[in-house]
XYZ file of C-alpha atoms in Angstrom:
458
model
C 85.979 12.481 -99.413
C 82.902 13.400 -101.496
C 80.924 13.788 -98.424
C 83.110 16.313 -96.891
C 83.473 18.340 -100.109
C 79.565 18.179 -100.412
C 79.181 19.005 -96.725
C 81.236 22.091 -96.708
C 79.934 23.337 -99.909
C 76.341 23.039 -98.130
C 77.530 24.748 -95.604
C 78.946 27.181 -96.799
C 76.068 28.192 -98.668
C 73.868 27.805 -95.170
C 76.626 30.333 -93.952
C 75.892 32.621 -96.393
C 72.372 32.048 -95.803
C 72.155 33.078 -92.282
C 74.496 36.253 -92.834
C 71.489 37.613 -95.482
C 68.947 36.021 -93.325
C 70.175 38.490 -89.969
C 70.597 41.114 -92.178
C 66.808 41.168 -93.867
C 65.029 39.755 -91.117
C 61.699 41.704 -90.268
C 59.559 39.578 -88.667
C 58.137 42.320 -86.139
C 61.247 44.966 -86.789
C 60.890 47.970 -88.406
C 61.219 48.409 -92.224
C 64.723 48.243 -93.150
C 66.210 48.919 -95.999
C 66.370 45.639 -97.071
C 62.626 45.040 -97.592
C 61.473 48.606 -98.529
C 60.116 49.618 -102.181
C 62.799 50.431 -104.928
C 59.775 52.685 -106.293
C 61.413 56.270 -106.579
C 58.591 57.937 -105.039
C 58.647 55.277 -102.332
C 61.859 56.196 -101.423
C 61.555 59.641 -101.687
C 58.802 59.307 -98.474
C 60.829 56.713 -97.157
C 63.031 58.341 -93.629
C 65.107 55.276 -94.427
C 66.469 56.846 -97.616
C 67.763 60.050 -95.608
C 68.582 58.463 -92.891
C 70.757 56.175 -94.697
C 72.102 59.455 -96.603
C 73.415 60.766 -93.357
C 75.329 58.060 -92.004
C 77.060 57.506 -95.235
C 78.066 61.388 -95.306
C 79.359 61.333 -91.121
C 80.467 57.974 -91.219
C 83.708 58.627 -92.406
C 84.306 60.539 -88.867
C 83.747 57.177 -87.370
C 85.962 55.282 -89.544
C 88.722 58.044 -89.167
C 88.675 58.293 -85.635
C 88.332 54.374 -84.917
C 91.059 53.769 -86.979
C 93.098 56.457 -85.137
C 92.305 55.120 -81.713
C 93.489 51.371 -82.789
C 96.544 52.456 -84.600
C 98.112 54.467 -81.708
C 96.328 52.207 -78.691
C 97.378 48.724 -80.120
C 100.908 50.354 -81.189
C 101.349 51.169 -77.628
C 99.942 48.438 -76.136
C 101.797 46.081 -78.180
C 105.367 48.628 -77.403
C 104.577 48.434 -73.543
C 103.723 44.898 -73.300
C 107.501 44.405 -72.205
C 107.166 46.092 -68.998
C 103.387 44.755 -68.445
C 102.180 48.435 -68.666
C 100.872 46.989 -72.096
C 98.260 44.418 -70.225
C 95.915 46.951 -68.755
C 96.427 49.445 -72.109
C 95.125 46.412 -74.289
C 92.464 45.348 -71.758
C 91.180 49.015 -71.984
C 91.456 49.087 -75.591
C 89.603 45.914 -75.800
C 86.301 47.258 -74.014
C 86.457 50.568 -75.520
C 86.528 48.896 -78.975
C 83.866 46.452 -77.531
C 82.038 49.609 -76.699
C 82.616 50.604 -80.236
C 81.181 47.776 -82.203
C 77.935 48.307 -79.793
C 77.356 51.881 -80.901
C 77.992 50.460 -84.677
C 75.190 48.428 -83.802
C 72.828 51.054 -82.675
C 74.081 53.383 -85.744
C 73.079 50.715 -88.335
C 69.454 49.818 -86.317
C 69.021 53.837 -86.562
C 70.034 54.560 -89.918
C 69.478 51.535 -91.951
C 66.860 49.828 -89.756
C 68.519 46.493 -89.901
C 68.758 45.155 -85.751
C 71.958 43.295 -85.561
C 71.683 40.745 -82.661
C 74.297 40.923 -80.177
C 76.835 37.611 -80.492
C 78.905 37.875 -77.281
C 79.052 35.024 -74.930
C 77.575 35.504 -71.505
C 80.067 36.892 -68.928
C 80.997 35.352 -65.792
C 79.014 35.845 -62.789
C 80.453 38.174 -59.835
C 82.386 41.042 -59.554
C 86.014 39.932 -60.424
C 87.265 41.809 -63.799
C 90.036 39.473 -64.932
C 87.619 36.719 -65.600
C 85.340 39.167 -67.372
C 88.220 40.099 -69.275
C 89.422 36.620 -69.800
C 86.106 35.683 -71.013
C 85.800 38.768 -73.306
C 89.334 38.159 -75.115
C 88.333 34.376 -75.446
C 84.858 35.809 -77.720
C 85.748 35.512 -80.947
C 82.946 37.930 -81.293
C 85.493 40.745 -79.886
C 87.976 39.813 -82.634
C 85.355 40.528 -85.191
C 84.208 43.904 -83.865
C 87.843 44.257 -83.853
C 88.313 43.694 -87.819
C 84.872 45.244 -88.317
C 86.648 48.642 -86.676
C 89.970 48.500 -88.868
C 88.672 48.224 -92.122
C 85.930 50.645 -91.604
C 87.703 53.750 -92.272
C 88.630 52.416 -96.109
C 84.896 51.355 -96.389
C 83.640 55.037 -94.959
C 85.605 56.466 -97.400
C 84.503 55.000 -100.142
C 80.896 55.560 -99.201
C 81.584 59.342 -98.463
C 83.478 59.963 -102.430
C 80.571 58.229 -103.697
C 77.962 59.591 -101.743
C 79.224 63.442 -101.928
C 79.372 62.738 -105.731
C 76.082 61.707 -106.213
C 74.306 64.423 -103.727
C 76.300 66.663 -104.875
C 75.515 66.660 -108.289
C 72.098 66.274 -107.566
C 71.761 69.155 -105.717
C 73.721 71.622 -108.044
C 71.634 70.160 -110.990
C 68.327 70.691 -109.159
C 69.049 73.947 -107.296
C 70.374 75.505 -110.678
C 67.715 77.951 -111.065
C 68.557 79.191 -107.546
C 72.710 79.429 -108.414
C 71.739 81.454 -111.705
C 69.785 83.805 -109.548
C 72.454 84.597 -107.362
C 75.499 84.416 -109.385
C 73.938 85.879 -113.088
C 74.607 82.838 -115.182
C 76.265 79.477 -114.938
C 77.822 77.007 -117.609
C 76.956 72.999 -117.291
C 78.758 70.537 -119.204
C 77.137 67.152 -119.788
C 79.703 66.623 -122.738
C 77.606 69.844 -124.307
C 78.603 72.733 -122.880
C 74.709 74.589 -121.946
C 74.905 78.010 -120.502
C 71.961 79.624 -118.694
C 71.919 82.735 -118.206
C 68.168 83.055 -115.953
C 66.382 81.156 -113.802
C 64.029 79.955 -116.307
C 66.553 78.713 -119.019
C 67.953 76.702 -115.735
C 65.012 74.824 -116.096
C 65.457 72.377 -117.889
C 68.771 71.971 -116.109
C 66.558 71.243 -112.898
C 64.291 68.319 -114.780
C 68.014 66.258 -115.203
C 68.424 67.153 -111.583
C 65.487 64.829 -111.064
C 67.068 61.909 -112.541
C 70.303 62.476 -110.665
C 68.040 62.444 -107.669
C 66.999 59.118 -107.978
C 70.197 57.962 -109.040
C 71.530 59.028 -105.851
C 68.620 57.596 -104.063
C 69.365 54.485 -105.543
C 73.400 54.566 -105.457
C 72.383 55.049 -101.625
C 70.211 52.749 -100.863
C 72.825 50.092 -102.821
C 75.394 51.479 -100.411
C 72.795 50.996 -97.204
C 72.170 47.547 -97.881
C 75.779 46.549 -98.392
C 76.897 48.337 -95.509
C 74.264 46.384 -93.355
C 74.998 43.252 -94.770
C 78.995 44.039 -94.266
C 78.128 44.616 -90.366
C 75.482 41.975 -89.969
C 78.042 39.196 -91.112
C 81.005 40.925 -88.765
C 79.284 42.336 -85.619
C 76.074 39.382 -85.558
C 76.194 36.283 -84.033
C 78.169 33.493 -86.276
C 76.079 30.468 -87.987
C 76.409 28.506 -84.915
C 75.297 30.683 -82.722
C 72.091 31.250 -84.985
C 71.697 27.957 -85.185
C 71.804 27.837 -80.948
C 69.498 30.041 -79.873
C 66.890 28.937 -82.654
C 67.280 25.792 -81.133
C 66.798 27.155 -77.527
C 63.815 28.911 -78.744
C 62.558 26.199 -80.085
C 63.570 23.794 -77.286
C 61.244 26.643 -74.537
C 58.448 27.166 -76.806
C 58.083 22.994 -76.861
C 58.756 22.753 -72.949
C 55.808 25.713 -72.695
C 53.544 23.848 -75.486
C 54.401 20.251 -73.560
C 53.248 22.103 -69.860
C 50.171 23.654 -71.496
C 49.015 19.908 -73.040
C 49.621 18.852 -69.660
C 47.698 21.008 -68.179
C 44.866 20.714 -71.214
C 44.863 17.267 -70.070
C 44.265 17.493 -66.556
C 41.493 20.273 -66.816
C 39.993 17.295 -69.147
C 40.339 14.742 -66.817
C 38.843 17.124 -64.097
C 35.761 18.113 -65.938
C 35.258 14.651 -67.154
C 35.120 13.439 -63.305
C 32.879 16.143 -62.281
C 30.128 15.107 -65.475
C 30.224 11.579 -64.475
C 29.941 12.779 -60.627
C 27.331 15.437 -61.131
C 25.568 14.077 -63.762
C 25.223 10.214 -64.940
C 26.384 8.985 -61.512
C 23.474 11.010 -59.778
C 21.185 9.916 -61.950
C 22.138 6.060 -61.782
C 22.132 6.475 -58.320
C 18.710 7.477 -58.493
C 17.423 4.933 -60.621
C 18.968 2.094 -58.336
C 16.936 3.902 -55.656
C 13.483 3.936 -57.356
C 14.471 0.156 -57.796
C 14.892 -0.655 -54.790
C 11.841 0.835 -53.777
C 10.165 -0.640 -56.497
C 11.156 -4.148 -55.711
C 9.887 -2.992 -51.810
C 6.869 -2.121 -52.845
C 6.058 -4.658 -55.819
C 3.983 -6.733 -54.078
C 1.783 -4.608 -51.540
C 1.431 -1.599 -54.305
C 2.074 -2.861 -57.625
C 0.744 0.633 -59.423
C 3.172 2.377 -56.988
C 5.793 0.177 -57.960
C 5.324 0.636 -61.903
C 5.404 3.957 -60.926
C 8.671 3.943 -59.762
C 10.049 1.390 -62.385
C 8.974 4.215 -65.382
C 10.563 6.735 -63.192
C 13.399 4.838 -62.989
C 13.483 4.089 -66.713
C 13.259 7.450 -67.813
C 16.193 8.471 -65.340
C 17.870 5.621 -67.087
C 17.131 7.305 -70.402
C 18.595 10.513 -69.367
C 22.056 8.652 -67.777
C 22.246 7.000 -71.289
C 21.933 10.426 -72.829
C 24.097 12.234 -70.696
C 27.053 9.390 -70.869
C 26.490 10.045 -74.892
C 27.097 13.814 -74.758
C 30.262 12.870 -72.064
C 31.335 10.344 -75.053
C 30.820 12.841 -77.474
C 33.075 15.458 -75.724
C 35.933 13.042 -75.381
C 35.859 12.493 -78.754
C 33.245 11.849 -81.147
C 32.051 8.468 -83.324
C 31.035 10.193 -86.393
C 34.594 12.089 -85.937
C 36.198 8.837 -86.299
C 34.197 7.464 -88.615
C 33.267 9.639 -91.472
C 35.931 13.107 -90.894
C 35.799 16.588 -90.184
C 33.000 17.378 -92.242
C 30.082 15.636 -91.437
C 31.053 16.001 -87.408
C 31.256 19.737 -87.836
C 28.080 19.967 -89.715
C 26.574 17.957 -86.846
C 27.768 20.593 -84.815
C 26.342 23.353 -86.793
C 23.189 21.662 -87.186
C 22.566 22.193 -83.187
C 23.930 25.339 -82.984
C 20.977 28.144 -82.007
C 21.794 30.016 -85.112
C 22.480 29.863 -88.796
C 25.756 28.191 -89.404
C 27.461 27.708 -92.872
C 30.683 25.302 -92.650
C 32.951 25.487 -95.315
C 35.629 22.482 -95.015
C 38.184 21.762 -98.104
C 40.732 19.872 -97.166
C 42.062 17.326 -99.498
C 42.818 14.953 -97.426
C 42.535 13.533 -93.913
C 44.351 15.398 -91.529
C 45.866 13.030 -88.537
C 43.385 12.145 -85.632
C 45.216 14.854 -83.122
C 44.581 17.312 -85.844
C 40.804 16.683 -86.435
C 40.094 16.750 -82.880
C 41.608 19.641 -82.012
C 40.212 21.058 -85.103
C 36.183 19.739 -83.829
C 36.374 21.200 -80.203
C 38.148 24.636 -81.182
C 34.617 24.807 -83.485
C 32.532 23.255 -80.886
C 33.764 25.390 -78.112
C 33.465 28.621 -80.520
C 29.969 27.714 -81.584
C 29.234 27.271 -77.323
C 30.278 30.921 -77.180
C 28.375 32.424 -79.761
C 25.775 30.743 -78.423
C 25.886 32.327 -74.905
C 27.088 35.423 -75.363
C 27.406 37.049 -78.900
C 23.923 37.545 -79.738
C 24.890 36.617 -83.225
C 22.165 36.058 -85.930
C 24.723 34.066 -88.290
C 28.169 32.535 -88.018
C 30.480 30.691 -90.668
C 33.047 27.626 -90.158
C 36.008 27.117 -92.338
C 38.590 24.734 -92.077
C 41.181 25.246 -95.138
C 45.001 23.250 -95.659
C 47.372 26.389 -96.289
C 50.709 24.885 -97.114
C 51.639 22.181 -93.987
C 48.637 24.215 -91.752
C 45.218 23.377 -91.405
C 43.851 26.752 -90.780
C 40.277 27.009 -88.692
C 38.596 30.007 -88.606
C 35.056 30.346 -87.125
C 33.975 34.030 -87.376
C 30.362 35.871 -86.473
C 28.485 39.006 -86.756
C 27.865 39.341 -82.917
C 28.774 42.145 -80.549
C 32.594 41.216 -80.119
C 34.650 41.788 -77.472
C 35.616 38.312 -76.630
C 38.618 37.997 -74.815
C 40.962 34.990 -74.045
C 40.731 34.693 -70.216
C 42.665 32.366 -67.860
C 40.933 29.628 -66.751
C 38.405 30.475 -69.568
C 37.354 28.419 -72.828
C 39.222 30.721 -75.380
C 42.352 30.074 -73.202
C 41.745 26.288 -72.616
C 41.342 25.852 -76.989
C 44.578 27.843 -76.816
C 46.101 24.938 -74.621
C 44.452 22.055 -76.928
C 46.052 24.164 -80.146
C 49.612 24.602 -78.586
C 49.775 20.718 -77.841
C 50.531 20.331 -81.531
C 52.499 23.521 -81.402
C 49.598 25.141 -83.251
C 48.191 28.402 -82.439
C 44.970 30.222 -82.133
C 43.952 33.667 -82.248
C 40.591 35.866 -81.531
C 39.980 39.213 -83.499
C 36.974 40.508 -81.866
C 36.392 44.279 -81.523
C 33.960 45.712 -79.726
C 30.746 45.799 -81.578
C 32.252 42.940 -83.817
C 32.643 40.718 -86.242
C 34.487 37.827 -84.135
C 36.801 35.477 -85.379
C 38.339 32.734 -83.980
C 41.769 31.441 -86.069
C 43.719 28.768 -85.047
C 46.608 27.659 -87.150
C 47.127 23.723 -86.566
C 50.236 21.987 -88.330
C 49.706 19.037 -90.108
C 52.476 16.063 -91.569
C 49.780 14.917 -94.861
């Protein structure tokens, strides 16, 4: 019994939650006015501030004529429903109202800058309108844009008595000067009656103006954010739904992350193949060749034959070497062994060019992480080496909350771009197998920097 209790308390607060959370989301949306400056000046150059002044002065039309249009279509629909002509009147009603609630939607994106996602279920394939109707009545969604519609006349109201109040007096208090003009005096009362009788003893009249100016900006943008909240939690998607398409974001962006590794993979296994073809196995093929001839020739030319035994020993020198450097792209011993650090300053102490590495992480992150973390440098390093004419570069690997962040900038000549097929691309893949991410900032002309954003369970 405690369980439930606790359970619904938590989620009711997660319900809560998610309302606020549609309504103030910005992440790539336009200010809203649930993230914008309270800062009177702010607001003053903000359009949201007189946009949001202008739907709360027509908005009462909408609530007045919505309310209309429900009171006489449901009262009809609901009368006729004995003689069936009510079906197709309430059907009607139901899309126009569904209409409705989707220009609502636009209105508040427009005035208040706060997108509410659409919640409706999907409609049924094919041209028959009775199952799109039966779908559409079984939304729950439609019932809310229903309610939404009803009480927003009452709501509209309220915001237009307030909202003419406040501009109102602003305006008269600040365009004083201009009524004296005109009309040869007026008489304010602020508890003390003050006549002016001129434009200039109006004045002073005009300063309070300013204060009732950013009351009203204020009062407004108070009535903006609760209006946007109001639709966001009656014409957005439920908690559920939220919760549903995160998931199926989330679910994609981890089938596209789990294709890419794949891929990663296979582009490894390829260009591991091709070394050992092209490289070592040539040259151990060669060196079982000079052999051979060696042992041929051993007796009838011995100087020949050490001849071709050194030859063969140095081409055994250079399989060796190659088979380290094939090792060492796989993954390295000293990356194993000692950490990031030291294998990234081995790195930077073959690079062509001055390299300062900068690594403070406080602890070990896991294996995957450190070796994505080495080639993304590595590979970055390769490129600055062939093509960005750089005379200095930096490496710095920082933790930044559950991230390990990488960033490997240069003063080159920029313009590196993240081809596909191409090395920027392929460190992309390597990142996204730990749903990380990398990015490259590199303007023509330069600097370049290479970011990539790993995350990391410490």
């Amino acid at each position: 019994m405690g369980e439930s209790s606790k359970d619904g308390a938590g989620g009711a607060v997660r319900w809560v939650a998610a309302r606020w959370a549609t309504a103030t989301r910005a992440g790539g949306e336009p200010a809203s006015v649930m993230n914008r400056p309270w800062h009177p000046l702010a607001m003053v150059a903000s359009s949201l501030t007189w946009r949001s002044a202008l739907y709360l002065a027509v908005s009462l039309a909408f609530g007045l004529g919505w309310f209309v249009v429900l009171a006489v279509g449901l009262a009809l629909s609901v009368g006729l429903l004995i003689i069936w002509v009510g079906v197709p009147l309430l059907a009607l009603l139901m899309v126009a109202w569904r209409f409705g609630a989707v220009l609502e939607r636009r209105l508040v994106r427009a005035a208040f800058g706060v997108r509410i996602p659409s919640p409706y279920r999907p409609l049924p394939a094919g041209r028959n309108p009775l199952a799109k109707l039966r779908r559409m009545a079984a939304d729950p969604a439609t019932w809310k844009d229903l309610l939404y519609l009803a009480v927003l006349l009452p709501i509209t109201m309220f915001e237009f008595v307030v909202s003419a109040a406040v501009w109102a007096g602003a305006g008269t208090l600040l365009f004083l000067p201009v009524v004296v003009a005109v009309s040869g005096g007026a008489e304010v009362n602020f508890g003390v009656s003050y006549w002016a009788g001129n434009p200039v003893e109006a004045l002073p009249v005009s300063v309070v103006g300013l204060g009732f100016l950013v009351l009203a900006m204020y009062v407004t943008r108070a009535m903006a954010m609760g209006h946007a909240a109001f639709a966001a939690l009656m014409l957005g998607p439920s908690p559920s739904q939220t919760e549903n398409a995160a998931l199926r974001e989330r679910t994609e962006h981890l089938r596209a992350s789990r294709a890419r590794g794949v891929d990663a993979a296979e582009f490894e296994r390829r260009r591991i193949e091709r070394d050992l073809h092209d490289g070592a196995q040539q040259r151990l093929l060669a060196v079982a060749m000079d052999i051979g001839r060696a042992r041929a020739k051993l007796d009838e030319d011995p100087e020949g034959a050490r001849a071709l035994i050194e030859q063969a020993h140095a081409g055994t020198r250079e399989a060796i070497s190659e088979l380290r450097d094939l090792a060492r792209g796989i993954y390295p011993a000293i990356l194993t062994d000692r950490g990031l650090d030291p294998a990234l300053s081995g790195l930077a102490g073959r690079a062509p060019v001055p390299v300062e590495v900068e690594v403070d992480l406080p602890e070990r992150p896991p294996a995957a992480v450190e070796s994505i973390a080495y080639f993304i440098v590595a590979e970055s390093l390769a490129n600055i080496a062939k093509y960005a004419r750089a005379t200095r570069a930096t490496v710095r690997v920082t933790r930044e909350d559950r991230l390990v962040v990488v960033e490997v900038s240069d003063d080159g000549v920029g313009g590196a771009v993240a081809r596909p097929d191409g090395g920027l691309a392929g460190l992309a893949d390597r990142a996204a197998t730990i749903d990380g991410t990398l990015t490259v900032d590199s303007p023509p002309g330069g600097p370049t920097t290479v970011r990539a954003e790993l995350p990391c369970t410490w």
